[in-house]
mmCIF file of C-alpha atoms in Angstrom:
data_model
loop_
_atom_site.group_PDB
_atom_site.id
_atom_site.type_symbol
_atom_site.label_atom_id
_atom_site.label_comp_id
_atom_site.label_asym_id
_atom_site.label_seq_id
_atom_site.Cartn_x
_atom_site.Cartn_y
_atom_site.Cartn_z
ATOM 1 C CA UNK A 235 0.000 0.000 0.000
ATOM 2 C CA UNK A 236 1.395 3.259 -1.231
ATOM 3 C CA UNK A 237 2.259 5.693 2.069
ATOM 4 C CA UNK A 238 0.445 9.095 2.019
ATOM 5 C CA UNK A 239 2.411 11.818 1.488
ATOM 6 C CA UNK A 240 3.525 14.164 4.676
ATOM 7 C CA UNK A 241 2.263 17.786 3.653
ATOM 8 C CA UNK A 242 3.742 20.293 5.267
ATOM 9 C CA UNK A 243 2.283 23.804 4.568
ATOM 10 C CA UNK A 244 4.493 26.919 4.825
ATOM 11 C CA UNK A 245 2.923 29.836 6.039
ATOM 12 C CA UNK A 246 5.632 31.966 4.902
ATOM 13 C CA UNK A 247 5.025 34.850 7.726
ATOM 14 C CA UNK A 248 7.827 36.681 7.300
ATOM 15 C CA UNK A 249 8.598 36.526 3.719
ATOM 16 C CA UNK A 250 5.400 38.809 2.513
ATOM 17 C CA UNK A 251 5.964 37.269 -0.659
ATOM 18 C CA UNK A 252 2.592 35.509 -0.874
ATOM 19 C CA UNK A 253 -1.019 37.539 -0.367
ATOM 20 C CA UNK A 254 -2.551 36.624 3.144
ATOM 21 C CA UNK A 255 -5.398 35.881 1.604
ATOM 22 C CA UNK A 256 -3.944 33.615 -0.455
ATOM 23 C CA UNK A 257 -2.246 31.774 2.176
ATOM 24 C CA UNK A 258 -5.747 31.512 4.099
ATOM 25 C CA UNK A 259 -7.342 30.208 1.016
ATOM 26 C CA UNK A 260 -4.787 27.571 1.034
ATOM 27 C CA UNK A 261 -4.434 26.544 4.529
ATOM 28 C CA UNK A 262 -9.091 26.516 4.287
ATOM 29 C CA UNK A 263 -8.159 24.644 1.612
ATOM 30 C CA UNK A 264 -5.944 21.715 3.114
ATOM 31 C CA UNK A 265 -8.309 21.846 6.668
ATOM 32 C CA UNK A 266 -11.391 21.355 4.214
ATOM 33 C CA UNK A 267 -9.734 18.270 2.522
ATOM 34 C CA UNK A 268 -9.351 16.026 5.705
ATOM 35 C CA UNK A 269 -5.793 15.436 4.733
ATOM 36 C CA UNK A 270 -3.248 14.998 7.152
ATOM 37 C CA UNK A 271 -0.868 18.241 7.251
ATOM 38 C CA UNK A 272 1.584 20.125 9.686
ATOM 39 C CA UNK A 273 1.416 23.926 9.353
ATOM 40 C CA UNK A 274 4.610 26.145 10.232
ATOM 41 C CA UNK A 275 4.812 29.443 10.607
ATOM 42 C CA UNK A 276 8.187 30.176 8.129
ATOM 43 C CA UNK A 277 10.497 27.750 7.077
ATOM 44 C CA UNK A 278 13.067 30.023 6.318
ATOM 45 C CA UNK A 279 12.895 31.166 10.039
ATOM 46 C CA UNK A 280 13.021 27.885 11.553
ATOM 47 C CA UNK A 281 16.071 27.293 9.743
ATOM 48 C CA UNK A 282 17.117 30.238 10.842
ATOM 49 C CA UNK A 283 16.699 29.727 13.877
ATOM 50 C CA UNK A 284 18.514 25.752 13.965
ATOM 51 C CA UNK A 285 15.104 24.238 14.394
ATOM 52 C CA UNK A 286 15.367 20.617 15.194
ATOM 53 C CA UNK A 287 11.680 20.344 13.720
ATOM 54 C CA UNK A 288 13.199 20.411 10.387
ATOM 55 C CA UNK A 289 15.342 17.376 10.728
ATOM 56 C CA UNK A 290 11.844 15.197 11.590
ATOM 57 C CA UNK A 291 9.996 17.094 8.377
ATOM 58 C CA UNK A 292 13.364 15.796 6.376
ATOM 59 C CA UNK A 293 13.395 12.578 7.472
ATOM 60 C CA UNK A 294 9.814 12.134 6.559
ATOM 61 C CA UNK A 295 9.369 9.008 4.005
ATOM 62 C CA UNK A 296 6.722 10.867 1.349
ATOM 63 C CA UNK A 297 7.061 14.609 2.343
ATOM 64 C CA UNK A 298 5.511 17.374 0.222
ATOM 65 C CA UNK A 299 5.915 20.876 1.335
ATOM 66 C CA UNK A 300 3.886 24.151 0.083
ATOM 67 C CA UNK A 301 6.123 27.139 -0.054
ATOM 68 C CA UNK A 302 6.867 30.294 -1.723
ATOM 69 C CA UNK A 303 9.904 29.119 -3.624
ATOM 70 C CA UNK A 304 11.139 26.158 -4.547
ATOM 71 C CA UNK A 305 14.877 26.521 -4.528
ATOM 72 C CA UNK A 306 14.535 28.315 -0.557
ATOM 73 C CA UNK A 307 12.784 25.060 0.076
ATOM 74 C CA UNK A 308 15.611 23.118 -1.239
ATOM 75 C CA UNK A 309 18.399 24.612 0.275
ATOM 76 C CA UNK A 310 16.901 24.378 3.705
ATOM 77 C CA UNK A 311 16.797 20.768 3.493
#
């Protein structure tokens, strides 16, 4: 049986790159679904800041993450 993918959404608070209400649509969106998903506030930030959280989110099996960029996304992991 094929695993579910691990969504993690990025609320990408300090960036300002992405319209609130965009990002409000989109977490509605993923609570509305009934998927499983882990919100954060800023990816960026967490790495920032050494967050261990983002050595469990990278050592997910299936992870998918929802950011503003893809290569910032990268790089952090």
């Amino acid at each position: 049986m094929k695993q579910k993918p691990y969504i993690v959404y990025c609320r990408c608070a300090f960036a300002r790159v992405v319209p609130d209400e965009v990002k409000n649509k989109v977490l509605k969106s993923l609570v509305d679904s009934g998927v499983s998903f882990k919100a954060v506030a800023d990816l960026c930030d967490a790495s920032a800041r050494g967050d261990q959280a983002l050595k469990q989110i990278a050592a997910a099996k299936s992870v998918r993450i929802a950011a503003c960029y893809p290569r910032a996304v990268k790089s952090l992991f």
